[in-house]
PDB file of C-alpha atoms and ligand atoms in Angstrom:
ATOM      1  CA  UNK A   1       5.577 -25.547 150.416  1.00  0.00           C
ATOM      2  CA  UNK A   2       4.724 -22.924 147.793  1.00  0.00           C
ATOM      3  CA  UNK A   3       1.648 -21.918 149.795  1.00  0.00           C
ATOM      4  CA  UNK A   4       3.862 -20.763 152.665  1.00  0.00           C
ATOM      5  CA  UNK A   5       5.591 -18.184 150.477  1.00  0.00           C
ATOM      6  CA  UNK A   6       4.299 -14.623 150.617  1.00  0.00           C
ATOM      7  CA  UNK A   7       6.337 -13.275 147.738  1.00  0.00           C
ATOM      8  CA  UNK A   8       9.031 -14.539 145.352  1.00  0.00           C
ATOM      9  CA  UNK A   9      12.039 -12.303 145.904  1.00  0.00           C
ATOM     10  CA  UNK A  10      14.482 -13.885 143.447  1.00  0.00           C
ATOM     11  CA  UNK A  11      13.210 -16.012 140.566  1.00  0.00           C
ATOM     12  CA  UNK A  12      15.032 -19.015 139.113  1.00  0.00           C
ATOM     13  CA  UNK A  13      16.051 -16.898 136.129  1.00  0.00           C
ATOM     14  CA  UNK A  14      17.433 -14.100 138.337  1.00  0.00           C
ATOM     15  CA  UNK A  15      19.457 -16.660 140.292  1.00  0.00           C
ATOM     16  CA  UNK A  16      20.755 -18.265 137.119  1.00  0.00           C
ATOM     17  CA  UNK A  17      21.829 -14.930 135.621  1.00  0.00           C
ATOM     18  CA  UNK A  18      23.534 -13.846 138.844  1.00  0.00           C
ATOM     19  CA  UNK A  19      25.408 -17.131 139.220  1.00  0.00           C
ATOM     20  CA  UNK A  20      26.703 -16.756 135.642  1.00  0.00           C
ATOM     21  CA  UNK A  21      27.796 -13.176 136.378  1.00  0.00           C
ATOM     22  CA  UNK A  22      29.581 -14.120 139.619  1.00  0.00           C
ATOM     23  CA  UNK A  23      31.206 -17.132 137.952  1.00  0.00           C
ATOM     24  CA  UNK A  24      32.553 -14.937 135.160  1.00  0.00           C
ATOM     25  CA  UNK A  25      33.963 -12.389 137.636  1.00  0.00           C
ATOM     26  CA  UNK A  26      35.638 -15.119 139.696  1.00  0.00           C
ATOM     27  CA  UNK A  27      37.013 -16.772 136.545  1.00  0.00           C
ATOM     28  CA  UNK A  28      38.562 -13.420 135.540  1.00  0.00           C
ATOM     29  CA  UNK A  29      39.955 -12.619 138.985  1.00  0.00           C
ATOM     30  CA  UNK A  30      41.545 -16.056 139.433  1.00  0.00           C
ATOM     31  CA  UNK A  31      42.817 -16.291 135.848  1.00  0.00           C
ATOM     32  CA  UNK A  32      46.130 -17.890 136.790  1.00  0.00           C
ATOM     33  CA  UNK A  33      45.090 -19.492 140.057  1.00  0.00           C
ATOM     34  CA  UNK A  34      43.418 -22.564 141.434  1.00  0.00           C
ATOM     35  CA  UNK A  35      40.556 -22.042 143.861  1.00  0.00           C
ATOM     36  CA  UNK A  36      39.893 -23.760 147.165  1.00  0.00           C
ATOM     37  CA  UNK A  37      36.153 -23.225 147.645  1.00  0.00           C
ATOM     38  CA  UNK A  38      34.761 -23.648 151.150  1.00  0.00           C
ATOM     39  CA  UNK A  39      30.997 -24.048 151.425  1.00  0.00           C
ATOM     40  CA  UNK A  40      29.334 -23.255 154.726  1.00  0.00           C
ATOM     41  CA  UNK A  41      26.877 -26.024 155.484  1.00  0.00           C
ATOM     42  CA  UNK A  42      24.089 -26.356 154.945  1.00  0.00           C
ATOM     43  CA  UNK A  43      22.589 -23.234 153.381  1.00  0.00           C
ATOM     44  CA  UNK A  44      25.322 -22.588 150.825  1.00  0.00           C
ATOM     45  CA  UNK A  45      25.155 -26.028 149.199  1.00  0.00           C
ATOM     46  CA  UNK A  46      22.670 -25.242 146.422  1.00  0.00           C
ATOM     47  CA  UNK A  47      24.328 -21.945 145.490  1.00  0.00           C
ATOM     48  CA  UNK A  48      27.774 -23.528 145.622  1.00  0.00           C
ATOM     49  CA  UNK A  49      26.770 -26.412 143.363  1.00  0.00           C
ATOM     50  CA  UNK A  50      25.634 -23.929 140.726  1.00  0.00           C
ATOM     51  CA  UNK A  51      28.447 -21.424 141.228  1.00  0.00           C
ATOM     52  CA  UNK A  52      31.377 -23.826 140.866  1.00  0.00           C
ATOM     53  CA  UNK A  53      29.991 -24.936 137.491  1.00  0.00           C
ATOM     54  CA  UNK A  54      30.075 -21.302 136.362  1.00  0.00           C
ATOM     55  CA  UNK A  55      33.776 -20.968 137.266  1.00  0.00           C
ATOM     56  CA  UNK A  56      36.147 -21.908 134.474  1.00  0.00           C
ATOM     57  CA  UNK A  57      39.168 -22.520 136.675  1.00  0.00           C
ATOM     58  CA  UNK A  58      40.285 -25.567 138.659  1.00  0.00           C
ATOM     59  CA  UNK A  59      38.164 -25.657 141.830  1.00  0.00           C
ATOM     60  CA  UNK A  60      38.695 -27.853 144.846  1.00  0.00           C
ATOM     61  CA  UNK A  61      35.771 -28.020 147.282  1.00  0.00           C
ATOM     62  CA  UNK A  62      35.491 -28.583 151.005  1.00  0.00           C
ATOM     63  CA  UNK A  63      32.907 -27.782 153.651  1.00  0.00           C
ATOM     64  CA  UNK A  64      32.584 -26.417 157.145  1.00  0.00           C
ATOM     65  CA  UNK A  65      29.644 -26.526 159.490  1.00  0.00           C
ATOM     66  CA  UNK A  66      29.367 -23.952 162.225  1.00  0.00           C
ATOM     67  CA  UNK A  67      26.798 -23.024 164.806  1.00  0.00           C
ATOM     68  CA  UNK A  68      26.334 -19.909 166.819  1.00  0.00           C
ATOM     69  CA  UNK A  69      25.805 -20.501 170.506  1.00  0.00           C
ATOM     70  CA  UNK A  70      22.280 -19.599 171.487  1.00  0.00           C
ATOM     71  CA  UNK A  71      19.322 -20.140 169.228  1.00  0.00           C
ATOM     72  CA  UNK A  72      18.233 -16.507 168.990  1.00  0.00           C
ATOM     73  CA  UNK A  73      17.492 -15.011 165.594  1.00  0.00           C
ATOM     74  CA  UNK A  74      20.366 -12.617 166.292  1.00  0.00           C
ATOM     75  CA  UNK A  75      23.502 -14.703 166.391  1.00  0.00           C
ATOM     76  CA  UNK A  76      25.548 -14.206 169.529  1.00  0.00           C
ATOM     77  CA  UNK A  77      28.906 -13.868 167.845  1.00  0.00           C
ATOM     78  CA  UNK A  78      30.239 -16.979 169.542  1.00  0.00           C
ATOM     79  CA  UNK A  79      30.792 -19.645 166.939  1.00  0.00           C
ATOM     80  CA  UNK A  80      31.419 -23.336 167.314  1.00  0.00           C
ATOM     81  CA  UNK A  81      32.944 -25.433 164.526  1.00  0.00           C
ATOM     82  CA  UNK A  82      30.804 -28.555 164.111  1.00  0.00           C
ATOM     83  CA  UNK A  83      32.646 -29.837 161.054  1.00  0.00           C
ATOM     84  CA  UNK A  84      36.091 -28.663 160.074  1.00  0.00           C
ATOM     85  CA  UNK A  85      37.810 -28.871 156.688  1.00  0.00           C
ATOM     86  CA  UNK A  86      39.141 -32.233 155.563  1.00  0.00           C
ATOM     87  CA  UNK A  87      42.308 -30.779 154.085  1.00  0.00           C
ATOM     88  CA  UNK A  88      44.871 -28.065 154.652  1.00  0.00           C
ATOM     89  CA  UNK A  89      44.420 -24.602 153.116  1.00  0.00           C
ATOM     90  CA  UNK A  90      47.990 -23.451 153.706  1.00  0.00           C
ATOM     91  CA  UNK A  91      49.195 -21.707 150.535  1.00  0.00           C
ATOM     92  CA  UNK A  92      45.782 -22.081 148.838  1.00  0.00           C
ATOM     93  CA  UNK A  93      43.529 -19.408 147.349  1.00  0.00           C
ATOM     94  CA  UNK A  94      40.484 -19.751 149.554  1.00  0.00           C
ATOM     95  CA  UNK A  95      37.034 -18.630 148.461  1.00  0.00           C
ATOM     96  CA  UNK A  96      34.413 -18.912 151.187  1.00  0.00           C
ATOM     97  CA  UNK A  97      30.932 -19.471 149.782  1.00  0.00           C
ATOM     98  CA  UNK A  98      27.979 -18.442 151.913  1.00  0.00           C
ATOM     99  CA  UNK A  99      24.248 -18.227 151.337  1.00  0.00           C
ATOM    100  CA  UNK A 100      23.510 -15.027 153.234  1.00  0.00           C
ATOM    101  CA  UNK A 101      25.325 -12.570 155.455  1.00  0.00           C
ATOM    102  CA  UNK A 102      23.203 -11.158 158.215  1.00  0.00           C
ATOM    103  CA  UNK A 103      25.051  -9.811 161.285  1.00  0.00           C
ATOM    104  CA  UNK A 104      28.329 -11.002 159.769  1.00  0.00           C
ATOM    105  CA  UNK A 105      29.466 -12.511 163.062  1.00  0.00           C
ATOM    106  CA  UNK A 106      29.687 -16.104 161.848  1.00  0.00           C
ATOM    107  CA  UNK A 107      31.924 -15.172 158.935  1.00  0.00           C
ATOM    108  CA  UNK A 108      33.986 -12.699 160.900  1.00  0.00           C
ATOM    109  CA  UNK A 109      34.931 -15.514 163.263  1.00  0.00           C
ATOM    110  CA  UNK A 110      35.537 -17.972 160.423  1.00  0.00           C
ATOM    111  CA  UNK A 111      37.810 -15.635 158.515  1.00  0.00           C
ATOM    112  CA  UNK A 112      39.910 -15.078 161.626  1.00  0.00           C
ATOM    113  CA  UNK A 113      40.119 -18.813 162.212  1.00  0.00           C
ATOM    114  CA  UNK A 114      40.990 -19.658 158.595  1.00  0.00           C
ATOM    115  CA  UNK A 115      43.541 -16.853 158.285  1.00  0.00           C
ATOM    116  CA  UNK A 116      45.574 -18.473 161.074  1.00  0.00           C
ATOM    117  CA  UNK A 117      46.036 -21.466 158.759  1.00  0.00           C
ATOM    118  CA  UNK A 118      48.034 -19.271 156.353  1.00  0.00           C
ATOM    119  CA  UNK A 119      46.182 -19.485 153.047  1.00  0.00           C
ATOM    120  CA  UNK A 120      47.734 -17.597 150.095  1.00  0.00           C
ATOM    121  CA  UNK A 121      44.553 -15.487 149.952  1.00  0.00           C
ATOM    122  CA  UNK A 122      41.062 -15.504 151.377  1.00  0.00           C
ATOM    123  CA  UNK A 123      37.953 -13.959 149.827  1.00  0.00           C
ATOM    124  CA  UNK A 124      34.253 -14.126 150.477  1.00  0.00           C
ATOM    125  CA  UNK A 125      31.386 -14.773 148.081  1.00  0.00           C
ATOM    126  CA  UNK A 126      27.810 -14.533 149.304  1.00  0.00           C
ATOM    127  CA  UNK A 127      24.622 -14.973 147.342  1.00  0.00           C
ATOM    128  CA  UNK A 128      22.773 -12.457 149.503  1.00  0.00           C
ATOM    129  CA  UNK A 129      23.653  -9.656 151.836  1.00  0.00           C
ATOM    130  CA  UNK A 130      21.448  -7.945 154.429  1.00  0.00           C
ATOM    131  CA  UNK A 131      23.523  -4.794 155.010  1.00  0.00           C
ATOM    132  CA  UNK A 132      21.016  -3.266 157.455  1.00  0.00           C
ATOM    133  CA  UNK A 133      21.755  -6.022 159.929  1.00  0.00           C
ATOM    134  CA  UNK A 134      25.545  -5.906 159.881  1.00  0.00           C
ATOM    135  CA  UNK A 135      27.201  -5.771 163.314  1.00  0.00           C
ATOM    136  CA  UNK A 136      30.823  -6.217 162.302  1.00  0.00           C
ATOM    137  CA  UNK A 137      32.846  -4.874 159.422  1.00  0.00           C
ATOM    138  CA  UNK A 138      33.371  -7.600 156.838  1.00  0.00           C
ATOM    139  CA  UNK A 139      35.197  -7.388 153.510  1.00  0.00           C
ATOM    140  CA  UNK A 140      32.939  -9.181 151.011  1.00  0.00           C
ATOM    141  CA  UNK A 141      34.418  -9.425 147.539  1.00  0.00           C
ATOM    142  CA  UNK A 142      31.478 -10.997 145.702  1.00  0.00           C
ATOM    143  CA  UNK A 143      27.842 -10.222 146.531  1.00  0.00           C
ATOM    144  CA  UNK A 144      24.956 -11.605 144.501  1.00  0.00           C
ATOM    145  CA  UNK A 145      22.062  -9.530 145.828  1.00  0.00           C
ATOM    146  CA  UNK A 146      21.568  -6.901 148.509  1.00  0.00           C
ATOM    147  CA  UNK A 147      18.236  -7.755 150.098  1.00  0.00           C
ATOM    148  CA  UNK A 148      15.982  -6.035 152.633  1.00  0.00           C
ATOM    149  CA  UNK A 149      15.743  -7.286 156.187  1.00  0.00           C
ATOM    150  CA  UNK A 150      13.187 -10.051 155.645  1.00  0.00           C
ATOM    151  CA  UNK A 151      13.388 -13.735 156.364  1.00  0.00           C
ATOM    152  CA  UNK A 152      13.918 -15.606 153.117  1.00  0.00           C
ATOM    153  CA  UNK A 153      13.860 -19.312 152.273  1.00  0.00           C
ATOM    154  CA  UNK A 154      14.585 -21.539 149.291  1.00  0.00           C
ATOM    155  CA  UNK A 155      17.614 -22.218 147.080  1.00  0.00           C
ATOM    156  CA  UNK A 156      19.367 -23.801 150.064  1.00  0.00           C
ATOM    157  CA  UNK A 157      18.005 -21.581 152.825  1.00  0.00           C
ATOM    158  CA  UNK A 158      15.685 -23.023 155.404  1.00  0.00           C
ATOM    159  CA  UNK A 159      13.211 -22.258 158.095  1.00  0.00           C
ATOM    160  CA  UNK A 160      13.282 -25.105 160.647  1.00  0.00           C
ATOM    161  CA  UNK A 161      15.090 -27.264 158.044  1.00  0.00           C
ATOM    162  CA  UNK A 162      12.297 -26.849 155.487  1.00  0.00           C
ATOM    163  CA  UNK A 163      12.111 -25.111 152.083  1.00  0.00           C
ATOM    164  CA  UNK A 164      15.767 -25.657 151.110  1.00  0.00           C
ATOM    165  CA  UNK A 165      14.676 -27.398 147.919  1.00  0.00           C
ATOM    166  CA  UNK A 166      12.544 -24.548 146.573  1.00  0.00           C
ATOM    167  CA  UNK A 167      14.169 -23.527 143.276  1.00  0.00           C
ATOM    168  CA  UNK A 168      13.601 -19.787 143.931  1.00  0.00           C
ATOM    169  CA  UNK A 169      14.052 -17.471 146.934  1.00  0.00           C
ATOM    170  CA  UNK A 170      10.918 -16.367 148.692  1.00  0.00           C
ATOM    171  CA  UNK A 171       9.804 -14.383 151.691  1.00  0.00           C
ATOM    172  CA  UNK A 172       8.127 -16.668 154.196  1.00  0.00           C
ATOM    173  CA  UNK A 173       4.602 -15.801 155.312  1.00  0.00           C
ATOM    174  CA  UNK A 174       4.618 -14.504 158.876  1.00  0.00           C
ATOM    175  CA  UNK A 175       1.831 -16.929 159.751  1.00  0.00           C
ATOM    176  CA  UNK A 176       4.286 -19.812 159.243  1.00  0.00           C
ATOM    177  CA  UNK A 177       6.601 -18.787 162.075  1.00  0.00           C
ATOM    178  CA  UNK A 178       4.083 -17.022 164.250  1.00  0.00           C
ATOM    179  CA  UNK A 179       1.777 -20.009 164.603  1.00  0.00           C
TER     180      UNK A 179
HETATM  181  P1  LIG B   1      25.279 -14.042 160.708  1.00  0.00           P
HETATM  182  O1  LIG B   1      25.731 -13.279 159.481  1.00  0.00           O
HETATM  183  O2  LIG B   1      26.395 -14.545 161.551  1.00  0.00           O
HETATM  184  O3  LIG B   1      24.274 -13.262 161.511  1.00  0.00           O
HETATM  185  O4  LIG B   1      24.491 -15.369 160.274  1.00  0.00           O
HETATM  186  C1  LIG B   1      24.198 -15.689 158.969  1.00  0.00           C
HETATM  187  C2  LIG B   1      23.473 -17.023 158.941  1.00  0.00           C
HETATM  188  O5  LIG B   1      22.141 -16.883 159.457  1.00  0.00           O
HETATM  189  C3  LIG B   1      23.268 -17.499 157.505  1.00  0.00           C
HETATM  190  O6  LIG B   1      24.335 -18.305 157.079  1.00  0.00           O
HETATM  191  C4  LIG B   1      21.964 -18.254 157.577  1.00  0.00           C
HETATM  192  O7  LIG B   1      22.206 -19.594 157.971  1.00  0.00           O
HETATM  193  C5  LIG B   1      21.195 -17.575 158.668  1.00  0.00           C
HETATM  194  N1  LIG B   1      20.230 -16.604 158.089  1.00  0.00           N
HETATM  195  C6  LIG B   1      20.293 -15.263 158.143  1.00  0.00           C
HETATM  196  N2  LIG B   1      19.257 -14.681 157.515  1.00  0.00           N
HETATM  197  C7  LIG B   1      18.507 -15.706 157.029  1.00  0.00           C
HETATM  198  C8  LIG B   1      17.282 -15.748 156.252  1.00  0.00           C
HETATM  199  O8  LIG B   1      16.675 -14.727 155.875  1.00  0.00           O
HETATM  200  N3  LIG B   1      16.822 -16.975 155.944  1.00  0.00           N
HETATM  201  C9  LIG B   1      17.462 -18.132 156.321  1.00  0.00           C
HETATM  202  N4  LIG B   1      18.593 -18.136 157.043  1.00  0.00           N
HETATM  203  C10 LIG B   1      19.112 -16.931 157.395  1.00  0.00           C
HETATM  204 MG1  LIG B   2      24.294 -20.475 156.768  1.00  0.00          MG
END
């Protein structure tokens, strides 16, 4: 696995420090509130597992799985819900947890969909953001790292379902996906 990585973009220590920082900010902002954290499967799982342990507030967790129609690298903007929440978010303080925001189309759709369920509030926390690639305007409250437009894997993120278990975030060698 490690041989397929061209460059380590975010080390384990950088990830750990950032998770602590985000957890502290969320703890402050939700001082008198309980959080309903929604992880977007599957990429956000590793980040979410670390982040919720850095939040010193009551946190409920649930998950959604979505897929964009069409398998292109650029998502089409049409989103299908493959797994919905198990419980109601009406009146809850929702915090969506995502691994990376690219075009923003997946989350733009999700926020619209979740808002219809009348949560008390809805905010977005992403580990990484690729601002160059944004196609829709998206209000993101918590951003871990702004990263350049490169394909990254590890710490939950995959290429063809591989590399999710790398403990750091790396840029994949081009030879891996061009072969
Ligand atoms: P978008 O913001 O709707 O374009 O889609 C974001 C989703 O694309 C993320 O949740 C990831 O699943 C996937 N994605 C985008 N960039 C990367 C990357 O660099 N590595 C791995 N997955 C990525
Ligand atoms: Mg994802």
